[in-house]
Amino acid sequence: MRPENLLELGATTRKLTLGCPILDRHLGGGIPCSSITELFSESGCGKTQLCLQLLLSAQLPASAGGLSAASLYLHSKFPFPSRRLNQLSHSFRGSHDPHDNIFVHPLHSAHELFDVLLKLNPLLTNPPSYLPVKLIVIDSIAALFRSEYDNNPADLKRRSSLFFKISCKLKMLAKRFSLAVVVTNQVVDFVESGDGLNGVRIGNLECVFSSGRRVCPALGLSWANCVNSRLFLSRNEEMVGEEGDVVDDGGSGVVSSRTKRQLHVVFAPHLPYSSCEFVIVKEGVFGVDR
Amino acid sequence: SFMIVGVVDKGHKAVLKPEDKLKISENEALEILKAASHGCRLDSFEGSHAIVNGAQTAWEMLHDEAMLTRITTSCTDLDNILGGGISCKEVTEIGGVPGIGKTQFGYLFAILDFCINLELLLLLRGNRNYRIQLAVNVQIPADYGGLGGKAIYIDTEGSFMVERAMQIAEACIKDMLEYDGLLRKDSQTRHLKMQPKELLGNIFYFRICSYTEQIAMINFLEKFVSEHKDVKVVIIDSITLHFRQDFDDMALRTRVLSGMALKLMKLAKTFSLAVVLLNQVTTKYSEGSFHLSLALGDSWSHACTNRVILYWNGNERYAYIDKSPSLRSASAPYSVLYNFAVLCNHASRKLGEI
């Protein structure tokens, strides 16, 4: 057993750009390698879009914040979003067809995920693509656990055990092959329970809100212990315009609402809390400085 | 003003015990240091050079391992409830939910440990009432290197990020420079020649990816530490992760965990190390409801000498002494700052939390 030389690791951990310098800045450069980053949100907030964007940015050279790498996209939601991927590919600035460096594998259960991880070595050591695989995306982890497990203590314990099995395997692969691992998760409604444990605070946000209601990340406290960093994408309606700005025939101000989307750092071993507003447009997901 | 906390004779044996603190004048202090410098390899003692070297000899004596029994957390309130800091001969467990700052404490002990004047950092924090073990105001050498200890950081989670460690190292050196400036009475401000990289270079970092690797690592520690006597701290972040999967034989898991605990306690005692174990939190069902408790179960809870639980109290982070052979249960607030690892709240309000 020999210790690693920290000074040889480089001044910063290698990061994968999100494809937007504003978002990257809030995350200290992007998604870290050799680490598991979780992205959780309500459905329709941009998780999958951000993941697709990462599949493309991974292929960029290091000078552009990429990993010069292919990616593996494990999806538990169907169908695979090929149309959106095609749309995003049009903005891809590389010289080759980006589809050549994206491997897609469907998942139907948590056990299937674990099996796939066990058999991943050949793909990682000897990829059929020109570029080595350096990014694994699991979209989404929550969907894999929803059907098989009930809400009784025994099932929850079995489920929790599987979380750790999967996480430890992923972390081992991440370390050995310097992979960036991104996992998406869903939310559940916050329900006040007598013991106060349902909303036990995890990370920088005391309460997590989306679409105007209080939510929690799915899969509970156990799963929270299985990821290195956790990011939250929120969506809320915001009223814009003040009274007196524009006056209609009735003499009162016009107020309209817009969708405000934000990316929050819930916890990360290298980042302070920050939040960044972003938009989803045809070309992809981009941060805005407001 | 100066305070003697210990005196040695030529054979480096303590003549005066640390408890017999004496208040003396600057002249008296210089006289004593002159006498102390007789015992070192100096041919003459003209001017301040000899005094500084004499101070170094006395300094080395004062920093004898037997005398340094606590490592500060750099947070006064927290140190106070810990009886001065993390104990250097025992195992301390620190547990809490994700994002509460466990790994930040890990970085802290790995880096701060190397800075010899740990207690003096508290002077910077403005806490002069704190019972400082080595209360010296004599001139100290600008060269701090060589007297500090090294750290072993065993990372089972993959949470160690080099840039964060560098950030903390830079903040630590900035503190030392500030202290150096405060204390230097003459016009020559000698530059601290320490770079953040040096602090990082003093951390033996091991990345562990499975429970078998973890067991092998802990078994290997005794040999490693006996070959690297300057190691003062062992941090395991976290002790828990690889043991939370299903073991076919749970009785085996319990035996393995107890074995690990015993080895670590023996290591701490034999080599006078501070062993810090970071632990996760789980929900436990007892007395009709769920509670938060440290992972690894009841049998493990008997294994650690000292237990600290980190938790949220509204928007503030708190540390709670859950178990200790010598300390009362008490809580203290702390903060995690972007430009430092951990600080107590009144200091963070002054600096402004980011």
XYZ file of C-alpha atoms in Angstrom:
644
model
C 0.000 0.000 0.000
C 1.503 3.259 -0.989
C 0.151 6.740 -0.357
C -0.687 8.908 -3.325
C 1.258 12.066 -3.879
C -1.290 14.856 -3.571
C 0.971 17.250 -5.406
C 0.931 15.014 -8.451
C -2.836 15.198 -8.625
C -2.677 18.692 -10.062
C -3.792 21.987 -8.625
C -7.453 21.197 -9.071
C -9.493 18.090 -9.606
C -10.285 17.572 -13.268
C -13.692 18.949 -14.215
C -16.123 18.528 -17.082
C -17.642 21.723 -18.408
C -21.418 22.031 -18.419
C -21.114 23.881 -21.710
C -21.726 27.264 -20.145
C -19.077 29.424 -18.423
C -21.591 30.932 -16.013
C -22.791 27.565 -14.763
C -19.196 26.318 -14.664
C -18.156 29.225 -12.493
C -20.752 28.363 -9.868
C -19.528 24.794 -9.800
C -15.822 25.550 -9.515
C -15.175 24.598 -13.130
C -17.815 21.982 -13.832
C -18.635 18.420 -12.845
C -15.678 16.885 -10.986
C -14.091 13.624 -12.129
C -13.596 10.630 -9.825
C -16.729 11.680 -8.010
C -20.510 11.188 -8.050
C -22.583 14.304 -8.634
C -26.327 14.128 -8.187
C -28.761 16.404 -9.980
C -32.235 16.406 -8.519
C -35.390 18.270 -9.446
C -39.039 17.988 -10.311
C -39.717 16.572 -13.735
C -39.422 19.032 -16.568
C -36.744 21.199 -14.987
C -33.911 20.431 -17.354
C -32.052 17.502 -15.726
C -32.101 15.327 -18.825
C -31.221 18.279 -21.047
C -28.230 19.092 -18.893
C -27.184 15.428 -19.038
C -27.431 15.378 -22.828
C -25.356 18.534 -22.894
C -22.702 16.772 -20.812
C -22.631 13.847 -23.259
C -21.560 16.358 -25.876
C -19.217 18.524 -23.816
C -17.346 15.410 -22.651
C -16.136 14.992 -26.217
C -14.522 18.403 -26.309
C -10.789 18.657 -25.719
C -9.426 19.625 -22.302
C -8.690 23.126 -23.585
C -12.438 23.616 -24.016
C -13.232 22.105 -20.637
C -14.031 18.652 -21.981
C -12.527 15.265 -21.271
C -11.800 14.176 -24.876
C -14.018 11.296 -23.991
C -16.978 9.165 -24.903
C -19.909 8.727 -22.526
C -22.233 6.048 -21.287
C -25.855 7.063 -20.798
C -27.877 4.651 -18.666
C -31.525 5.554 -18.806
C -34.494 4.278 -16.882
C -37.000 6.571 -18.531
C -38.330 5.796 -21.960
C -38.047 6.616 -24.750
C -34.472 7.812 -24.999
C -34.557 11.548 -25.879
C -32.901 11.199 -29.272
C -34.700 14.136 -30.851
C -33.430 16.568 -28.261
C -29.928 15.089 -28.488
C -29.990 15.644 -32.258
C -31.082 19.223 -31.755
C -28.274 19.893 -29.265
C -25.757 18.196 -31.566
C -26.247 20.912 -34.143
C -24.427 23.297 -31.856
C -21.644 20.803 -31.270
C -18.372 22.295 -32.341
C -16.391 19.127 -32.859
C -15.274 17.676 -36.158
C -16.832 14.247 -35.874
C -20.364 12.980 -35.439
C -20.927 13.195 -31.699
C -23.252 10.179 -31.741
C -20.200 7.993 -32.339
C -19.046 8.681 -28.801
C -22.269 8.145 -26.902
C -23.212 4.695 -25.634
C -26.787 4.214 -24.511
C -28.105 1.381 -22.355
C -31.637 1.019 -20.995
C -32.259 0.027 -17.369
C -35.384 -1.505 -15.906
C -34.382 -2.174 -12.334
C -31.798 -1.394 -9.688
C -30.405 -4.923 -9.863
C -29.961 -4.528 -13.591
C -27.967 -1.365 -12.917
C -25.673 -3.230 -10.547
C -25.209 -6.001 -13.132
C -24.308 -3.459 -15.796
C -21.739 -1.894 -13.466
C -20.172 -5.276 -12.793
C -19.741 -5.865 -16.506
C -18.478 -2.405 -17.358
C -14.722 -3.067 -17.265
C -14.385 -4.142 -20.916
C -16.118 -0.976 -22.130
C -13.899 1.173 -19.962
C -10.613 -0.509 -20.766
C -11.248 -1.270 -24.416
C -13.897 1.027 -25.801
C -15.234 0.437 -29.323
C -15.236 4.190 -29.793
C -12.226 6.226 -30.779
C -12.316 8.032 -27.443
C -12.189 6.369 -24.001
C -15.306 6.507 -21.839
C -14.910 9.094 -19.082
C -18.498 10.055 -18.262
C -21.309 7.899 -16.946
C -24.790 9.340 -16.645
C -27.600 7.532 -14.844
C -30.956 9.136 -15.651
C -32.701 8.605 -13.316
C -31.769 6.612 -10.252
C -35.092 7.221 -8.520
C -37.128 5.556 -11.228
C -35.185 2.325 -10.708
C -36.222 2.045 -7.089
C -39.795 3.193 -7.248
C -41.543 -0.007 -8.221
C -39.665 -2.736 -6.408
C -39.733 -1.467 -2.852
C -42.551 -0.740 -0.476
C -42.533 1.685 2.367
C -42.009 -0.821 5.200
C -38.801 -0.914 7.304
C -37.585 -4.236 5.898
C -37.895 -3.138 2.268
C -36.361 0.230 3.027
C -33.401 -1.484 4.631
C -32.920 -3.760 1.629
C -33.228 -0.766 -0.663
C -30.738 1.213 1.358
C -28.260 -1.632 1.242
C -28.507 -1.654 -2.529
C -27.836 2.105 -2.620
C -24.496 1.543 -0.934
C -23.629 -1.389 -3.128
C -24.276 0.628 -6.268
C -22.594 3.745 -4.965
C -19.443 1.945 -3.831
C -19.169 0.193 -7.186
C -19.656 3.457 -9.057
C -17.077 5.206 -6.875
C -14.584 2.422 -7.431
C -15.016 2.714 -11.204
C -14.902 6.494 -10.977
C -11.618 6.334 -9.119
C -9.990 3.644 -11.213
C -10.879 5.181 -14.572
C -11.093 8.856 -13.525
C -14.729 9.026 -14.530
C -17.184 11.811 -13.947
C -20.427 10.231 -12.748
C -23.714 12.123 -12.909
C -26.874 10.690 -11.414
C -30.303 12.297 -11.645
C -32.919 12.021 -8.939
C -36.515 13.079 -8.522
C -38.424 14.837 -5.790
C -41.208 13.780 -3.493
C -43.597 16.083 -1.722
C -42.565 17.075 1.746
C -44.981 15.641 4.241
C -44.680 16.711 7.840
C -44.265 13.625 9.986
C -44.352 13.494 13.762
C -40.709 12.673 14.226
C -39.592 15.565 12.012
C -37.294 13.266 10.094
C -38.954 13.593 6.735
C -37.541 17.032 6.293
C -34.225 16.457 8.034
C -32.002 19.154 6.680
C -29.338 17.968 4.300
C -27.029 20.602 2.928
C -27.262 24.312 2.404
C -30.987 24.724 1.869
C -33.197 24.486 4.907
C -36.275 24.034 2.752
C -36.382 23.040 -0.862
C -39.119 24.552 -2.990
C -40.176 23.930 -6.542
C -43.323 25.005 -8.352
C -44.270 26.785 -5.197
C -44.430 23.717 -3.003
C -42.054 22.191 -0.542
C -40.278 19.079 -1.764
C -37.467 16.700 -0.787
C -35.123 14.680 -2.936
C -36.332 11.110 -3.357
C -34.631 8.080 -1.868
C -34.084 9.593 1.567
C -31.128 10.051 3.884
C -29.363 6.812 2.929
C -28.987 7.749 -0.706
C -27.832 11.244 0.270
C -24.845 9.563 1.928
C -23.990 7.845 -1.367
C -23.204 10.881 -3.507
C -20.305 13.320 -3.211
C -22.115 16.411 -4.463
C -25.752 17.315 -4.793
C -27.190 19.970 -7.082
C -30.809 21.101 -7.189
C -32.663 22.546 -10.158
C -35.634 24.585 -9.062
C -38.496 26.030 -11.021
C -40.784 28.690 -9.667
C -43.188 31.195 -11.093
C -42.068 34.718 -10.510
C -44.123 37.826 -10.894
C -42.471 40.487 -12.991
C -43.502 44.006 -13.710
C -44.624 46.460 -11.113
C -47.712 48.489 -10.801
C -47.377 51.650 -12.827
C -44.964 50.095 -15.319
C -47.491 49.575 -18.033
C -50.948 50.817 -17.603
C -53.871 49.108 -19.272
C -57.263 50.570 -20.042
C -58.471 49.867 -16.568
C -55.735 52.073 -15.128
C -53.944 49.378 -13.155
C -50.439 48.039 -13.725
C -49.818 44.925 -15.760
C -48.146 42.101 -13.935
C -47.047 38.953 -15.678
C -45.361 35.847 -14.499
C -42.282 34.144 -15.818
C -40.647 30.858 -15.025
C -37.525 31.313 -12.951
C -35.115 28.420 -13.082
C -32.199 28.106 -10.725
C -29.321 25.723 -10.117
C -28.364 25.419 -6.442
C -25.368 23.803 -4.790
C -26.938 21.781 -1.971
C -23.698 20.233 -0.829
C -20.255 19.651 -2.299
C -16.949 19.054 -0.532
C -15.246 21.823 -2.526
C -17.985 24.428 -3.023
C -19.778 26.985 -0.920
C -23.507 27.455 -1.381
C -24.402 29.264 -4.576
C -27.339 29.546 -6.862
C -27.417 30.486 -10.487
C -30.332 31.333 -12.682
C -30.493 29.511 -16.001
C -32.624 29.237 -19.125
C -33.434 26.382 -21.437
C -33.268 27.331 -25.106
C -32.956 25.474 -28.369
C -29.174 25.416 -28.131
C -29.220 24.027 -24.641
C -29.116 24.976 -20.967
C -27.288 28.186 -20.125
C -26.727 30.229 -17.002
C -27.675 33.867 -16.825
C -26.053 36.567 -14.768
C -28.785 38.663 -13.297
C 5.152 39.696 29.059
C 6.529 36.216 29.063
C 5.603 33.019 30.702
C 7.724 30.007 31.287
C 5.932 26.808 30.833
C 8.820 24.453 31.125
C 12.562 24.341 31.700
C 14.980 21.627 30.851
C 18.430 20.877 32.114
C 21.320 19.895 29.877
C 20.011 16.403 29.607
C 16.732 17.757 28.234
C 14.897 16.668 31.347
C 12.087 18.860 32.515
C 13.013 20.769 35.632
C 9.865 22.793 35.863
C 6.490 21.259 35.094
C 3.991 22.971 32.787
C 1.615 23.527 35.682
C 4.161 25.707 37.454
C 3.704 28.658 35.163
C 5.749 31.686 36.191
C 5.334 35.237 35.103
C 8.691 36.832 34.359
C 10.092 39.950 32.741
C 11.697 40.095 29.328
C 15.192 40.335 30.811
C 14.630 37.300 32.981
C 13.352 35.417 29.960
C 16.424 36.299 27.945
C 18.677 35.190 30.806
C 16.975 31.857 30.989
C 17.182 31.359 27.261
C 20.867 32.213 27.383
C 21.331 29.526 29.971
C 19.309 27.111 27.909
C 21.419 27.803 24.861
C 24.482 26.486 26.722
C 23.096 23.061 26.199
C 23.052 23.335 22.425
C 25.850 23.248 19.929
C 26.528 27.006 19.861
C 30.077 28.198 20.214
C 29.233 31.718 21.202
C 26.139 33.623 21.932
C 26.458 37.097 20.665
C 23.417 39.109 19.978
C 20.034 37.806 19.130
C 21.210 34.899 17.015
C 22.082 32.860 20.065
C 18.851 33.752 21.762
C 16.862 32.623 18.788
C 18.721 29.340 18.672
C 18.322 28.951 22.374
C 14.656 29.537 21.875
C 14.631 26.857 19.261
C 16.097 24.350 21.633
C 13.628 25.267 24.342
C 10.942 25.290 21.685
C 11.724 21.787 20.602
C 11.530 20.691 24.173
C 8.229 22.394 24.670
C 6.846 20.683 21.646
C 7.817 17.303 22.835
C 5.055 14.937 21.951
C 4.253 14.143 25.512
C 3.301 17.744 26.135
C 1.133 18.277 23.076
C -1.978 16.406 23.990
C -4.645 18.246 22.025
C -5.093 19.443 18.476
C -7.199 22.532 18.087
C -10.223 22.598 15.810
C -9.392 26.313 15.264
C -12.828 27.081 16.643
C -12.640 28.349 20.200
C -16.132 27.352 21.265
C -15.637 23.900 19.882
C -12.225 23.554 21.475
C -13.671 24.597 24.792
C -16.238 21.851 24.864
C -13.594 19.399 23.675
C -11.325 20.272 26.573
C -8.873 22.036 24.300
C -9.257 20.155 21.051
C -9.129 16.681 19.626
C -7.252 14.345 21.902
C -3.892 13.142 20.694
C -4.011 9.705 22.252
C -7.573 8.675 21.580
C -10.081 7.908 18.878
C -12.644 10.598 18.197
C -15.642 9.972 15.994
C -17.357 12.847 14.231
C -20.680 12.151 12.596
C -23.393 14.094 10.840
C -25.666 14.366 7.824
C -24.210 14.954 4.347
C -23.170 18.549 3.833
C -22.768 19.430 7.507
C -18.992 19.744 7.268
C -17.481 16.387 8.264
C -14.972 16.371 5.422
C -14.122 20.002 6.212
C -13.022 18.835 9.670
C -11.026 16.142 7.935
C -9.150 18.737 5.863
C -8.674 20.842 8.957
C -6.925 18.206 11.017
C -4.801 17.082 8.086
C -3.490 20.586 7.491
C -3.583 22.414 10.791
C -1.839 19.556 12.465
C 1.278 20.545 10.630
C 1.335 24.063 12.005
C 3.142 23.830 15.274
C 1.749 26.873 16.920
C -1.763 25.548 16.903
C -2.710 27.049 20.196
C -1.285 30.369 19.130
C -3.862 30.575 16.382
C -6.303 31.104 19.180
C -4.456 34.218 20.177
C -5.267 35.510 16.735
C -8.901 34.787 17.341
C -8.698 37.148 20.281
C -9.370 34.603 22.914
C -6.819 35.273 25.591
C -8.699 33.568 28.346
C -8.255 30.203 26.808
C -6.011 27.927 28.761
C -3.089 27.641 26.415
C -0.768 24.808 27.160
C 2.259 26.385 25.642
C 1.754 29.999 26.524
C 4.924 31.477 25.175
C 5.435 34.960 23.939
C 9.137 34.651 23.377
C 10.617 35.231 20.000
C 9.936 32.254 17.849
C 11.915 31.259 14.809
C 10.426 32.336 11.506
C 11.151 28.968 10.086
C 8.231 26.842 11.226
C 9.089 23.841 9.213
C 10.144 20.590 10.666
C 8.434 20.689 14.000
C 4.965 19.959 12.843
C 3.498 16.600 12.324
C 2.257 14.801 9.280
C -1.170 13.391 8.637
C -2.586 10.220 7.184
C -5.818 10.829 5.290
C -7.749 7.700 4.395
C -10.444 8.641 1.898
C -13.149 6.001 1.447
C -15.735 8.365 0.013
C -13.842 10.126 -2.741
C -14.649 13.498 -1.214
C -11.115 14.796 -0.930
C -10.625 17.644 -3.410
C -7.135 19.030 -3.840
C -8.255 22.584 -4.527
C -10.197 22.750 -1.271
C -7.216 21.430 0.670
C -5.033 24.104 -0.992
C -7.542 26.787 -0.051
C -7.409 25.744 3.583
C -3.625 25.467 3.494
C -3.389 29.015 2.119
C -5.688 30.327 4.826
C -3.623 28.551 7.459
C -0.401 30.099 6.205
C -2.036 33.517 6.033
C -2.945 33.101 9.690
C 0.609 32.140 10.565
C 1.942 35.211 8.738
C -0.490 37.403 10.625
C 0.684 35.882 13.861
C 4.280 36.212 12.839
C 3.715 39.887 12.134
C 1.966 40.442 15.443
C 4.714 38.891 17.435
C 7.795 40.216 15.738
C 9.096 43.071 17.784
C 12.017 44.018 15.574
C 11.767 45.673 12.208
C 12.962 42.716 10.238
C 9.949 40.703 9.305
C 11.256 37.389 8.265
C 9.163 35.787 5.617
C 7.428 32.580 6.308
C 8.965 30.274 3.790
C 6.124 27.854 3.777
C 4.076 27.275 0.659
C 0.620 25.690 0.651
C 2.119 22.870 -1.406
C 4.384 21.962 1.491
C 1.414 21.523 3.778
C -0.226 19.282 1.224
C 3.003 17.386 0.795
C 2.795 16.408 4.442
C -0.434 14.500 3.994
C -0.151 10.793 3.255
C -3.279 10.259 1.183
C -4.800 6.820 0.674
C -7.883 6.187 -1.439
C -9.864 3.135 -0.376
C -12.518 1.604 -2.613
C -13.840 -1.443 -0.781
C -14.217 -2.869 2.701
C -11.427 -5.380 2.105
C -9.093 -2.527 1.167
C -10.214 -0.706 4.297
C -9.422 -3.661 6.546
C -6.043 -4.110 4.874
C -5.320 -0.403 5.280
C -6.083 -0.369 8.988
C -3.937 -3.446 9.494
C -1.146 -1.731 7.598
C -1.318 1.467 9.661
C 0.810 0.242 12.543
C 3.713 -0.575 10.264
C 3.374 2.690 8.367
C 3.190 4.838 11.463
C 6.172 3.137 13.070
C 8.133 3.943 9.925
C 6.869 7.543 9.857
C 7.152 8.733 13.420
C 6.250 12.293 12.481
C 2.652 11.314 11.786
C 0.437 12.959 14.409
C -3.057 12.515 12.981
C -4.952 9.758 11.208
C -8.222 10.722 9.559
C -10.634 8.208 8.053
C -13.345 9.769 5.851
C -15.592 7.925 6.349
C -15.208 4.832 8.479
C -18.741 3.822 7.545
C -19.353 3.795 3.829
C -18.075 0.382 2.849
C -19.766 -1.337 5.747
C -23.286 -0.234 4.966
C -23.827 -2.778 2.242
C -25.433 -6.062 3.098
C -22.998 -8.516 4.538
C -24.016 -12.136 4.154
C -22.777 -12.697 7.655
C -23.718 -9.790 9.904
C -21.966 -11.344 12.884
C -18.789 -11.263 10.825
C -19.349 -7.596 10.117
C -19.691 -6.878 13.835
C -16.459 -8.762 14.561
C -14.610 -6.949 11.790
C -15.817 -3.579 13.055
C -14.787 -4.316 16.642
C -11.417 -5.494 15.423
C -10.980 -2.246 13.505
C -11.972 -0.191 16.512
C -9.523 -1.977 18.799
C -6.660 -1.583 16.343
C -7.331 2.119 15.987
C -7.521 2.670 19.736
C -4.259 0.815 20.225
C -2.672 2.873 17.431
C -3.768 6.127 19.025
C -2.402 5.168 22.394
C 0.851 3.554 21.282
C 1.939 6.315 18.942
C 0.180 9.250 20.630
C -1.899 9.947 17.563
C -5.154 11.742 17.204
C -7.355 9.289 15.332
C -10.404 10.958 13.811
C -13.159 8.843 12.281
C -15.864 10.523 10.245
C -19.196 8.728 10.333
C -22.523 8.942 8.536
C -25.951 9.292 10.022
C -28.904 6.984 9.664
C -32.391 6.751 11.048
C -32.965 4.311 13.834
C -36.279 3.093 15.079
C -36.469 2.975 18.852
C -39.078 3.653 21.471
C -41.825 3.905 18.910
C -40.300 6.490 16.605
C -37.420 7.255 14.305
C -34.318 9.068 15.485
C -31.165 10.184 13.806
C -28.193 8.179 14.967
C -24.652 7.508 13.857
C -24.327 4.599 11.459
C -22.845 1.169 12.137
C -25.148 0.301 14.982
C -25.026 -0.094 18.709
C -21.978 -2.300 18.948
C -19.900 0.313 17.115
C -21.116 3.064 19.405
C -19.175 1.413 22.228
C -16.007 1.356 20.173
C -15.113 5.012 20.020
C -13.723 6.856 22.960
C -15.147 10.220 22.010
C -18.138 11.015 19.848
C -19.046 14.351 18.352
C -22.270 14.826 16.427
C -22.646 17.665 13.948
C -26.153 18.923 13.344
C -28.246 21.798 12.053
C -29.984 24.069 14.494
C -32.075 26.279 12.257
C -29.525 27.883 9.964
C -26.538 27.301 12.181
C -24.199 24.359 12.412
C -23.588 22.913 15.841
C -21.312 20.280 17.281
C -22.437 18.199 20.206
C -20.247 16.059 22.470
C -22.213 12.881 22.628
C -19.728 10.732 24.476
C -16.450 11.276 26.203
C -14.645 9.780 29.193
C -13.753 13.184 30.529
C -16.021 15.822 29.001
C -19.544 16.861 29.781
C -22.162 16.740 27.036
C -22.237 20.194 25.531
C -22.916 21.933 22.238
C -20.992 24.589 20.398
C -21.724 26.416 17.158
C -19.311 26.550 14.219
C -19.288 27.696 10.607
C -17.803 26.456 7.397
C -16.245 29.311 5.519
C -15.152 29.427 1.961
C -11.803 30.955 2.892
C -11.166 28.677 5.794
C -12.402 25.337 6.993
C -14.066 25.868 10.292
C -14.467 28.863 12.526
C -16.503 29.724 15.532
C -19.443 31.943 14.940
C -18.332 35.222 16.388
C -15.235 35.183 14.223
C -17.221 34.285 11.140
C -19.562 37.192 11.690
C -16.579 39.499 11.761
C -15.175 38.143 8.528
C -18.530 37.810 6.876
C -19.688 34.397 5.800
C -19.655 33.797 2.080
